[in-house]
Structures are given as C-alpha cells and as structure tokens.
Short mmCIF file of C-alpha atoms in Angstrom, two decimals:
data_model
loop_
_atom_site.label_atom_id
_atom_site.label_comp_id
_atom_site.label_asym_id
_atom_site.label_seq_id
_atom_site.Cartn_x
_atom_site.Cartn_y
_atom_site.Cartn_z
CA MET A 19 45.39 84.45 94.53
CA ARG A 20 45.11 86.53 97.66
CA HIS A 21 41.69 88.11 98.15
CA PHE A 22 41.09 91.48 99.85
CA ASP A 23 38.12 93.47 101.04
CA LEU A 24 39.45 96.49 99.14
CA VAL A 25 42.22 97.24 96.64
CA ILE A 26 43.25 100.85 96.04
CA ILE A 27 45.33 101.49 92.93
CA GLY A 28 47.39 104.66 93.34
CA SER A 29 48.83 106.36 96.41
CA GLY A 30 47.76 109.95 95.74
CA SER A 31 44.30 111.00 96.90
CA GLY A 32 43.32 107.32 96.96
CA ASN A 33 45.72 106.83 99.86
CA SER A 34 43.61 109.23 101.94
CA ILE A 35 40.54 106.98 101.80
CA LEU A 36 41.81 104.87 104.66
CA ASP A 37 41.07 106.10 108.15
CA ASP A 38 40.13 104.43 111.44
CA ARG A 39 36.79 103.29 110.02
CA PHE A 40 38.66 100.86 107.75
CA ALA A 41 40.75 99.34 110.54
CA ASP A 42 38.98 95.99 110.29
CA TRP A 43 39.15 95.85 106.48
CA ASP A 44 41.80 93.78 104.71
CA VAL A 45 43.19 96.36 102.27
CA ALA A 46 45.83 96.39 99.53
CA ILE A 47 47.39 99.55 98.10
CA VAL A 48 49.16 99.24 94.76
CA GLU A 49 51.72 101.87 93.73
CA LYS A 50 54.00 101.35 90.74
CA GLY A 51 56.82 103.59 91.99
CA VAL A 52 59.06 103.02 88.96
CA GLY A 53 59.37 106.44 87.32
CA PRO A 54 60.33 110.01 88.35
CA GLY A 55 56.69 110.88 89.00
CA ASP A 56 55.83 107.66 90.80
CA ALA A 57 57.05 108.24 94.34
CA TYR A 58 54.54 107.43 97.06
CA GLY A 59 51.94 110.16 97.43
CA GLY A 60 50.96 110.79 93.81
CA THR A 61 51.41 113.60 91.32
CA CYS A 62 50.50 116.57 93.52
CA LEU A 63 53.03 115.85 96.23
CA ASN A 64 55.93 114.70 94.08
CA VAL A 65 55.81 116.37 90.67
CA GLY A 66 52.75 118.61 90.68
CA CYS A 67 51.00 121.20 92.81
CA ILE A 68 53.29 121.33 95.82
CA PRO A 69 56.82 121.40 94.38
CA THR A 70 55.79 123.61 91.45
CA LYS A 71 54.31 126.22 93.78
CA MET A 72 57.43 126.12 95.94
CA PHE A 73 59.40 126.92 92.77
CA VAL A 74 56.83 129.57 91.81
CA HIS A 75 57.22 131.38 95.13
CA THR A 76 60.99 131.35 94.66
CA ALA A 77 60.48 132.75 91.14
CA ASP A 78 58.20 135.47 92.50
CA VAL A 79 60.94 136.54 94.92
CA ALA A 80 63.55 136.43 92.16
CA SER A 81 61.44 138.58 89.83
CA ALA A 82 60.62 141.22 92.47
CA PRO A 83 63.59 143.46 91.56
CA ARG A 84 62.08 144.06 88.11
CA SER A 85 59.15 145.93 89.63
CA GLY A 86 61.22 147.98 92.03
CA ALA A 87 62.30 150.77 89.70
CA GLU A 88 58.81 152.13 89.01
CA LEU A 89 58.24 152.26 92.76
CA GLY A 90 61.43 154.26 93.29
CA VAL A 91 63.38 151.32 94.71
CA ASP A 92 66.45 150.09 92.84
CA LEU A 93 67.03 146.39 93.39
CA GLU A 94 69.07 143.73 91.67
CA LEU A 95 69.14 139.94 91.49
CA ARG A 96 72.72 138.94 92.18
CA ASP A 97 72.63 135.17 91.97
CA VAL A 98 70.41 132.09 91.74
CA ARG A 99 71.81 129.05 93.53
CA TRP A 100 69.83 126.44 91.62
CA ALA A 101 71.09 123.42 93.54
CA GLU A 102 70.07 125.05 96.83
CA VAL A 103 66.65 126.00 95.44
CA ARG A 104 66.03 122.47 94.17
CA ASP A 105 67.39 120.69 97.23
CA ARG A 106 65.46 122.87 99.69
CA ILE A 107 62.22 121.93 97.94
CA PHE A 108 62.80 118.22 97.49
CA GLY A 109 64.58 118.00 100.82
CA ARG A 110 61.15 118.61 102.30
CA ILE A 111 59.01 116.67 99.82
CA ASP A 112 61.01 113.45 99.43
CA PRO A 113 60.94 112.59 103.17
CA ILE A 114 57.17 113.16 103.21
CA ALA A 115 56.71 110.74 100.30
CA GLU A 116 58.96 108.16 101.92
CA GLY A 117 57.27 108.65 105.27
CA GLY A 118 53.88 108.02 103.69
CA ARG A 119 55.11 104.82 102.08
CA ARG A 120 56.69 103.61 105.30
CA TYR A 121 53.57 104.41 107.32
CA ARG A 122 51.35 102.29 105.09
CA ALA A 123 53.88 99.49 104.73
CA GLU A 124 54.98 99.20 108.36
CA GLU A 125 52.42 100.79 110.66
CA ASN A 126 49.07 99.67 109.23
CA PRO A 127 48.71 95.96 110.04
CA ASN A 128 45.55 95.66 107.94
CA VAL A 129 47.20 97.18 104.84
CA THR A 130 49.40 95.32 102.35
CA LEU A 131 51.48 97.57 100.09
CA TYR A 132 52.33 96.27 96.63
CA GLN A 133 55.03 98.21 94.81
CA GLY A 134 55.17 97.54 91.09
CA THR A 135 53.33 98.03 87.82
CA ALA A 136 49.89 96.47 87.65
CA ARG A 137 47.41 95.44 84.98
CA PHE A 138 43.88 94.16 85.14
CA THR A 139 43.78 90.54 84.03
CA GLY A 140 40.08 90.10 84.64
CA VAL A 141 37.11 91.68 86.34
CA LYS A 142 38.22 92.63 89.87
CA GLN A 143 41.50 90.82 89.24
CA LEU A 144 44.85 92.61 89.16
CA THR A 145 48.33 91.28 88.42
CA VAL A 146 51.18 93.25 89.99
CA GLN A 147 54.76 92.95 88.77
CA THR A 148 56.63 93.16 92.07
CA ALA A 149 60.34 92.80 92.72
CA ASP A 150 59.66 89.17 93.62
CA GLY A 151 57.75 88.48 90.42
CA PRO A 152 54.12 88.74 89.34
CA GLU A 153 51.37 88.37 91.91
CA THR A 154 47.66 88.30 91.14
CA ILE A 155 45.18 89.68 93.66
CA THR A 156 41.40 89.99 93.77
CA ALA A 157 38.99 91.94 95.95
CA ASP A 158 35.33 92.60 96.67
CA ARG A 159 35.90 96.29 95.95
CA PHE A 160 38.40 98.28 93.91
CA VAL A 161 39.18 101.99 93.82
CA VAL A 162 41.11 103.04 90.72
CA ALA A 163 43.00 106.25 91.48
CA ALA A 164 46.08 105.77 89.33
CA GLY A 165 46.21 109.29 87.88
CA GLY A 166 47.87 110.26 84.63
CA ARG A 167 51.20 111.12 83.06
CA PRO A 168 52.64 113.82 80.77
CA ALA A 169 51.73 113.44 77.11
CA ILE A 170 54.56 113.20 74.57
CA PRO A 171 53.74 114.28 71.00
CA ASP A 172 54.58 112.20 67.95
CA ILE A 173 57.23 114.39 66.34
CA PRO A 174 59.97 112.92 64.12
CA GLY A 175 63.26 112.79 66.00
CA LEU A 176 61.79 113.61 69.40
CA ASP A 177 62.56 110.11 70.67
CA GLN A 178 66.26 110.89 70.09
CA VAL A 179 66.18 114.09 72.12
CA ALA A 180 66.71 114.58 75.86
CA VAL A 181 63.11 115.55 76.59
CA HIS A 182 61.98 116.86 79.96
CA THR A 183 58.45 116.85 81.31
CA SER A 184 56.96 118.22 84.51
CA ASP A 185 58.06 114.92 86.08
CA THR A 186 61.77 115.61 85.54
CA VAL A 187 62.42 119.30 84.86
CA MET A 188 62.39 120.36 88.51
CA ARG A 189 65.32 118.05 89.27
CA LEU A 190 67.72 119.36 86.62
CA ASP A 191 71.37 119.06 87.58
CA ARG A 192 72.02 122.64 86.55
CA LEU A 193 70.06 125.63 85.33
CA PRO A 194 70.18 125.83 81.51
CA ARG A 195 70.94 129.08 79.74
CA ARG A 196 68.12 128.57 77.24
CA MET A 197 64.94 126.49 77.39
CA ILE A 198 62.26 125.63 74.84
CA ILE A 199 58.82 125.06 76.33
CA MET A 200 56.46 123.21 74.02
CA GLY A 201 52.92 123.99 75.12
CA THR A 202 50.93 127.07 76.12
CA GLY A 203 48.71 125.62 78.84
CA PHE A 204 48.98 126.12 82.59
CA VAL A 205 52.00 123.81 83.03
CA GLY A 206 53.94 125.61 80.31
CA ALA A 207 52.93 129.03 81.64
CA GLU A 208 53.99 128.22 85.20
CA PHE A 209 57.36 126.77 84.24
CA ALA A 210 58.02 129.64 81.83
CA HIS A 211 57.61 131.99 84.78
CA VAL A 212 59.79 129.88 87.05
CA PHE A 213 62.72 129.46 84.70
CA SER A 214 62.67 132.94 83.16
CA ALA A 215 62.58 134.51 86.64
CA LEU A 216 65.66 132.47 87.52
CA GLY A 217 67.52 133.83 84.48
CA VAL A 218 66.78 131.27 81.75
CA GLU A 219 65.99 132.51 78.23
CA VAL A 220 62.59 130.94 77.48
CA THR A 221 61.10 130.21 74.08
CA MET A 222 57.46 129.13 74.27
CA ILE A 223 55.88 127.35 71.32
CA GLY A 224 52.18 126.86 70.73
CA ARG A 225 49.98 125.61 67.91
CA SER A 226 47.16 128.04 68.59
CA GLY A 227 47.14 131.82 68.52
CA ARG A 228 46.87 132.41 72.27
CA VAL A 229 48.44 131.29 75.52
CA LEU A 230 46.05 129.68 78.03
CA ARG A 231 43.33 129.55 75.38
CA GLY A 232 41.01 127.66 77.73
CA GLU A 233 40.61 130.75 79.91
CA ASP A 234 38.08 133.51 79.30
CA ALA A 235 39.05 135.17 76.02
CA ASP A 236 39.79 138.54 77.65
CA VAL A 237 42.03 136.91 80.25
CA SER A 238 43.81 134.77 77.68
CA ALA A 239 44.37 137.77 75.40
CA ARG A 240 45.86 139.84 78.23
CA PHE A 241 48.13 137.01 79.37
CA THR A 242 49.29 136.40 75.79
CA GLU A 243 50.14 140.08 75.42
CA LEU A 244 52.19 140.05 78.61
CA ALA A 245 53.85 136.72 77.80
CA ALA A 246 55.08 138.10 74.47
CA GLN A 247 56.84 140.90 76.36
CA ARG A 248 58.65 138.47 78.65
CA TRP A 249 59.38 135.36 76.58
CA ASP A 250 60.21 134.52 72.96
CA LEU A 251 56.63 133.55 72.15
CA ARG A 252 56.07 131.53 68.96
CA LEU A 253 52.36 130.98 68.33
CA ASN A 254 50.56 129.34 65.40
CA ARG A 255 53.52 127.01 64.97
CA LYS A 256 53.65 123.36 63.98
CA GLU A 257 56.55 121.19 65.15
CA ILE A 258 58.09 119.44 62.13
CA SER A 259 61.04 117.61 63.68
CA ALA A 260 63.50 117.62 66.57
CA GLU A 261 67.18 116.80 66.85
CA GLN A 262 69.92 116.61 69.45
CA ASP A 263 73.26 118.16 68.51
CA GLY A 264 75.62 117.56 71.39
CA GLU A 265 74.11 119.46 74.31
CA VAL A 266 71.90 121.56 72.02
CA VAL A 267 68.28 120.69 71.29
CA ARG A 268 67.03 121.91 67.93
CA LEU A 269 63.37 122.15 66.99
CA HIS A 270 62.23 122.69 63.40
CA LEU A 271 58.95 124.57 63.05
CA GLU A 272 56.50 125.67 60.41
CA GLY A 273 55.09 129.11 61.17
CA PRO A 274 53.03 131.85 59.55
CA GLU A 275 56.11 133.05 57.64
CA GLY A 276 57.51 129.64 56.77
CA ALA A 277 60.21 127.42 58.22
CA GLU A 278 61.90 128.31 61.53
CA VAL A 279 64.51 126.72 63.76
CA VAL A 280 64.83 127.27 67.51
CA GLU A 281 67.66 126.03 69.71
CA ALA A 282 68.11 125.60 73.44
CA ASP A 283 70.00 123.69 76.10
CA ALA A 284 66.83 122.04 77.41
CA LEU A 285 63.41 121.08 76.02
CA LEU A 286 60.32 120.90 78.24
CA VAL A 287 57.26 119.22 76.74
CA ALA A 288 54.11 120.49 78.43
CA ILE A 289 51.26 119.76 76.02
CA GLY A 290 48.92 118.05 78.49
CA ARG A 291 48.44 114.76 80.28
CA VAL A 292 46.98 111.36 79.48
CA PRO A 293 45.19 109.00 81.91
CA ASN A 294 46.96 105.84 83.04
CA SER A 295 43.98 103.66 82.14
CA ASP A 296 45.91 102.13 79.22
CA LEU A 297 48.84 101.15 81.46
CA LEU A 298 46.36 99.41 83.77
CA ASP A 299 44.58 97.75 80.84
CA ALA A 300 41.35 98.99 82.37
CA ALA A 301 39.32 97.51 79.51
CA ALA A 302 40.51 94.02 80.50
CA GLY A 303 38.98 94.70 83.91
CA GLY A 304 35.63 95.35 82.26
CA LEU A 305 35.85 99.10 82.83
CA LYS A 306 34.15 101.27 80.25
CA LEU A 307 36.27 104.16 78.94
CA THR A 308 35.34 107.58 77.56
CA ASP A 309 36.48 108.78 74.14
CA SER A 310 39.47 110.46 75.81
CA GLY A 311 40.56 107.20 77.46
CA LYS A 312 39.41 108.05 80.97
CA ILE A 313 37.50 105.54 83.08
CA GLU A 314 33.80 106.34 82.85
CA VAL A 315 32.08 106.98 86.19
CA ASP A 316 28.65 108.09 87.34
CA ALA A 317 27.94 110.84 89.87
CA THR A 318 28.78 108.50 92.77
CA GLN A 319 32.17 107.69 91.15
CA ARG A 320 31.03 104.14 90.31
CA THR A 321 32.41 102.56 87.15
CA SER A 322 30.69 100.15 84.77
CA VAL A 323 31.72 97.27 87.08
CA ASP A 324 29.77 96.79 90.30
CA GLY A 325 32.01 97.32 93.31
CA VAL A 326 34.63 99.32 91.40
CA TRP A 327 35.00 103.10 91.79
CA ALA A 328 37.37 105.50 90.06
CA MET A 329 38.47 109.00 91.03
CA GLY A 330 40.96 111.73 90.24
CA ASP A 331 42.83 112.30 86.99
CA ILE A 332 42.18 108.81 85.64
CA SER A 333 38.44 109.50 85.45
CA SER A 334 37.75 113.20 86.02
CA ASP A 335 37.60 115.96 83.42
CA HIS A 336 39.01 118.23 86.13
CA GLU A 337 42.67 117.27 86.59
CA LEU A 338 42.97 119.12 89.86
CA LYS A 339 44.03 117.97 93.33
CA HIS A 340 41.11 119.65 95.06
CA VAL A 341 38.74 117.75 92.76
CA ALA A 342 40.50 114.45 93.45
CA ASN A 343 40.23 115.13 97.18
CA HIS A 344 36.52 115.88 96.86
CA GLU A 345 35.94 112.70 94.87
CA MET A 346 37.97 110.77 97.44
CA ARG A 347 35.55 111.82 100.19
CA VAL A 348 32.62 110.73 98.01
CA VAL A 349 34.20 107.32 97.35
CA GLN A 350 35.10 106.95 101.02
CA HIS A 351 31.50 107.53 102.08
CA ASN A 352 30.14 105.22 99.42
CA LEU A 353 32.49 102.41 100.41
CA LEU A 354 31.34 102.69 104.00
CA HIS A 355 27.66 103.37 103.26
CA PRO A 356 26.74 101.59 100.01
CA GLU A 357 23.08 101.70 101.01
CA ASP A 358 23.14 105.55 101.15
CA PRO A 359 25.47 106.80 98.38
CA VAL A 360 26.36 110.45 97.87
CA GLU A 361 27.29 112.21 94.65
CA SER A 362 30.20 114.39 93.62
CA ASP A 363 29.46 118.09 93.19
CA HIS A 364 31.29 119.47 90.16
CA ARG A 365 29.12 122.54 89.57
CA PHE A 366 31.62 125.19 90.61
CA VAL A 367 35.13 123.85 90.17
CA PRO A 368 37.77 126.60 90.40
CA HIS A 369 41.29 126.50 89.05
CA ALA A 370 44.34 128.74 89.16
CA VAL A 371 47.45 129.33 87.10
CA PHE A 372 50.44 130.31 89.23
CA SER A 373 52.39 132.16 86.58
CA ALA A 374 53.08 135.89 86.30
CA PRO A 375 50.53 137.34 86.44
CA GLN A 376 48.45 134.83 88.37
CA ILE A 377 45.07 133.71 87.02
CA ALA A 378 42.08 132.20 88.79
CA SER A 379 38.72 131.18 87.37
CA VAL A 380 35.43 129.52 88.25
CA GLY A 381 32.26 128.94 86.29
CA LEU A 382 31.39 129.99 82.76
CA THR A 383 33.65 132.01 80.51
CA GLU A 384 31.95 134.56 78.30
CA GLN A 385 32.54 132.43 75.21
CA GLU A 386 30.99 129.41 76.95
CA ALA A 387 27.94 131.45 77.97
CA GLU A 388 27.48 132.62 74.38
CA ARG A 389 27.92 129.13 72.99
CA ARG A 390 25.33 127.69 75.38
CA GLY A 391 22.87 130.52 74.87
CA VAL A 392 22.96 131.52 78.54
CA LYS A 393 21.60 134.99 79.31
CA TYR A 394 24.21 137.04 81.16
CA VAL A 395 25.61 140.45 81.98
CA THR A 396 29.26 141.14 82.64
CA SER A 397 31.47 143.64 84.42
CA THR A 398 35.19 144.28 84.66
CA GLN A 399 37.20 145.99 87.38
CA ASP A 400 40.87 146.88 86.85
CA TYR A 401 43.42 146.62 89.65
CA ALA A 402 44.43 150.12 88.53
CA GLY A 403 41.06 151.35 89.75
CA ILE A 404 41.48 150.39 93.42
CA ALA A 405 43.75 151.95 96.01
CA TYR A 406 45.88 148.86 96.55
CA GLY A 407 46.33 148.62 92.82
CA TRP A 408 47.77 152.13 92.95
CA ALA A 409 50.19 150.95 95.63
CA MET A 410 51.41 148.15 93.35
CA GLU A 411 51.31 150.27 90.16
CA ASP A 412 49.43 147.40 88.54
CA THR A 413 48.14 148.52 85.14
CA THR A 414 47.34 145.15 83.55
CA GLY A 415 45.28 143.05 86.00
CA PHE A 416 41.51 142.88 86.21
CA ALA A 417 38.55 140.91 87.52
CA LYS A 418 35.71 139.93 85.19
CA LEU A 419 32.34 138.67 86.39
CA LEU A 420 29.36 137.12 84.61
CA ALA A 421 25.94 137.09 86.28
CA ASP A 422 22.33 136.28 85.55
CA PRO A 423 20.71 139.68 84.81
CA ASP A 424 17.46 138.76 86.57
CA THR A 425 18.58 136.93 89.72
CA GLY A 426 22.01 138.49 90.14
CA LEU A 427 23.50 135.03 90.73
CA LEU A 428 27.07 134.71 89.55
CA LEU A 429 27.70 132.51 86.51
CA GLY A 430 31.46 132.92 86.25
CA ALA A 431 34.42 134.81 87.71
CA HIS A 432 37.85 135.35 86.19
CA ILE A 433 40.77 137.24 87.69
CA ILE A 434 44.20 137.99 86.27
CA GLY A 435 46.64 139.74 88.56
CA PRO A 436 48.32 139.58 91.98
CA GLN A 437 46.83 137.07 94.44
CA ALA A 438 44.13 136.05 91.95
CA PRO A 439 43.46 132.63 93.60
CA THR A 440 42.95 134.24 96.99
CA LEU A 441 40.65 136.94 95.61
CA LEU A 442 38.57 134.36 93.77
CA GLN A 443 37.67 132.34 96.87
CA PRO A 444 34.75 134.48 98.14
CA LEU A 445 33.26 134.36 94.64
CA ILE A 446 33.41 130.55 94.69
CA GLN A 447 31.67 130.64 98.05
CA ALA A 448 28.94 132.94 96.70
CA MET A 449 28.29 130.63 93.77
CA GLU A 450 28.24 127.50 95.91
CA PHE A 451 25.81 128.92 98.47
CA GLY A 452 23.60 130.95 96.13
CA LEU A 453 24.59 134.43 97.29
CA ASP A 454 23.58 137.00 94.66
CA ALA A 455 25.87 139.84 93.60
CA ARG A 456 23.81 142.60 95.24
CA ARG A 457 23.78 140.96 98.69
CA MET A 458 27.44 140.00 98.38
CA ALA A 459 28.47 143.57 97.53
CA ARG A 460 26.28 145.47 100.00
CA GLY A 461 25.55 142.92 102.71
CA GLN A 462 29.00 143.02 104.34
CA TYR A 463 31.94 145.28 105.06
CA TRP A 464 34.90 145.27 102.67
CA ILE A 465 38.24 146.23 104.23
CA HIS A 466 39.61 149.45 102.75
CA PRO A 467 42.03 149.71 101.07
CA GLY A 468 42.52 145.94 100.67
CA MET A 469 42.76 144.05 97.42
CA PRO A 470 39.31 142.45 97.91
CA GLU A 471 37.90 145.84 96.84
CA LEU A 472 38.65 144.56 93.35
CA VAL A 473 35.88 141.99 93.88
CA GLU A 474 33.56 144.48 95.59
CA ASN A 475 33.78 146.96 92.72
CA ALA A 476 33.36 144.25 90.08
CA LEU A 477 30.15 143.17 91.84
CA LEU A 478 28.88 146.75 92.02
CA ASN A 479 29.64 147.27 88.32
CA LEU A 480 27.30 144.48 87.21
CA PRO A 481 24.36 146.00 85.26
CA LEU A 482 21.61 144.10 87.04
CA SER A 483 17.92 144.74 86.55
#
C-alpha cells in the first residue's frame, strides 16, 4: 500500500486546497470520473452553478421580447439554435475541466491523480478501482470532498423511463417540445425558466402547495403565483407511476381532484441531492454520519476520525459552492496549522435562485423567526415604488427585511425581482460586519435612480424604536 501525507477525495473545491505551501507534501487526489457529472472540477464547474447560469443568461435574453410590448417595443424571438447554445457553453467548460485534470496529473510532481471509484476499506485506508485494477492507499491526513448526486425517487416504473437529472439535461441532443419537471426547488425552478424561455412547454410537479417553499413565505407565495402564469403548475400531487411509450414519457399522478396523467418528450427529476458518503462507504472509514447521511464535522471541519476533514456538499447543510470554497480555506489553514485551527463561519450564508424572477436570501425568514421566538420587525419595498422599477414596469418584485427592533441589526433579507443576488450583497455585508439598518440607510449616499434604492427604502421603512 502506498502511503501519502495527504489524500483529497474529490476534485471540486477540494482541488483548490493545494497551493505552493504544499509543494513538499506527497499528495494524492482521487476523482471517480465515471458519470456525466464526474468530470474533473466537481459539480459547480461541470453540471452545476457555472453551466446552469450560462443557460440562464441565454434564457433571459430569449425571454426579453415578452416584456417589450408594455414598454412600447415590439420584439419577437425568431429561433433558438439549441445545439449552438449547448456547444458554446460546454465548448468553454469542458476544456477547463480537462485542463484542470491535466495540470494535476502532469504538472504537479508531488501530486498523484487516481481516477476511479473509491471506497474506504479501513480507517485512513482507501481502495480505488482504477483502470489498472484496485489499488489501496493510506495517508496521515484525508480530506473528504466528494460532493453529492441528484436524488432519484422510488416511483414504480421510473427505472424503465429515460430520466434526466441536472447532470444530463443540459446536454440533450435536441430541444424537446414538452418537458415534465418533477420538483419545485431551486433546480426545478431554474431549469423551468431555461427551457420555457427557449420554447419548451413545461409542466412542473410538486408534492407541496408552493414552489420554493424553503424561501420566506411571502417570496414563495409570489413566485408560485407567477410560476402558475408561465408553466403548467401541478401542486399537491403524488407521483403514482411512470411509463415510457416510445418517445413519450407518461407520469400518473394523484391530485386534489383525483387521478391525472401528464405526458412529455422529456422528464427532468429535480427533487434534491444526496451525499456521496454511501458510495465511499464512509462508515467503514470510521466516519460518523448525520441522520441525513452526511459526514459529521465540527466547526473546524474535522470528522470523528483524527486527521480526517470533510467539506462541501458531502458534509455541509449548505449545498452551495461559496460555502464549499469557504470551508476549503478553513481546511487548508487547519492542515497547515494544526496547532492553531480556525472555524467555519456559517452565520450569514446567502443563496440565490436564478429563475424568472430571480430570488436572493440571507438570514432568517419570517416563519423561522416566529418559530424560534425571535423578536423582530419587518418592512417591504416594492420595485414598483422606485424610479428604476418604473423604468422596468416591474409590478411584482419586492425586498423584505427583518431586523431586531431594539438594535436595528438585520436578521434576514429576501429579494424577489431583477438582479436580486446583486442587490442582496450589501445586506450580507451589513449583517456580517454588524452595521445596523439606520447607519446603513443614512450613513452613505445611494445612487439615484439606481436599483439599490430598493434596499435603501426597505431599510428606511423598518419600524425601529
């Protein structure tokens, strides 16, 4: 068995741990690289954040003609060249993934790259199934950053259907005429926007009564209302069975009014993700798991095994690239300075949904504040109430803030509307650095008539003591 100073499992954010300070370490990187979402570089680069947002921007351009008429501009979408859209995006991403693999394999003399599926076969012992057969390796230190994969529900007949997930749907050979999207979370909402903007008839199916139900209730309710105007939205449905009839996918449902059947040319399952801890047999490596199957870590990202850290989607409740990158920096420091460990800061983790409209959020929702018994005040500012909102004729977007009534410190911020992620950023900064709403609103200039006035007015509207 070959022994290393460090083994990193996963080539996403874990790959970024290595810099010049590790030049004298004997390191192994293990990347399975066997499925559509397993190219070098991890989920974000290959099947997640980056390609999806490149598709989203294309969808935003394609949907622009719809808003032209109310502005007095008549526009039309003449054609969508799907193959060109797809190939432009992956023509940029695939060489980056391959370049990253080649760099580690050929240009880092202290790094050994193992490509193949791996399983723990003991504490700090990993067996990798490479093209040349199984090889077992050990190390003084391990970093488990193997991410997750799309969840597939247990529905009778689904295993006989041509199912797509976020791993595969962006590489379709041709654009379908109709698509069923199973799931009402952020992945389903983003792909519903992408494909409907490109001319696909979208049916979205959810078991609950709202789309994006994890968002603040007011935001979720508004998005659900708008989604129902754009897509065939089937909520409060239970999937009974699925079948493939030639090129048609048929899904049998049970809804509020009884049995239903929906048909399409493609089925996208977007009900969530599961950690890859089971594929690694993390328990065999002595790693303690949470009830959800994630690897349990402390604030320094250490696992239950001394000398083993975990980070990213395989251990974090926040399945977000910016969280994985933050945790990577924590692990990096703690590998280099075990005598002076630092902790991850997950107090104010923001997220965004790049659908139409966009959504961005940080901190407590109103329902969470009520459930926890947190004292708060709230304010809402509509896009329709600011000058730039008039320019866009936006009548549905708004910003909602929650703050401590005594200190004025922000507890949560939620925006639905154009450029929501960009508008949220100064609110994240205020929460992180303890800037209260009064000082934030009155202690600086706000460009008029820019969209950030949405944030300014929401701050001024807070009923603070």
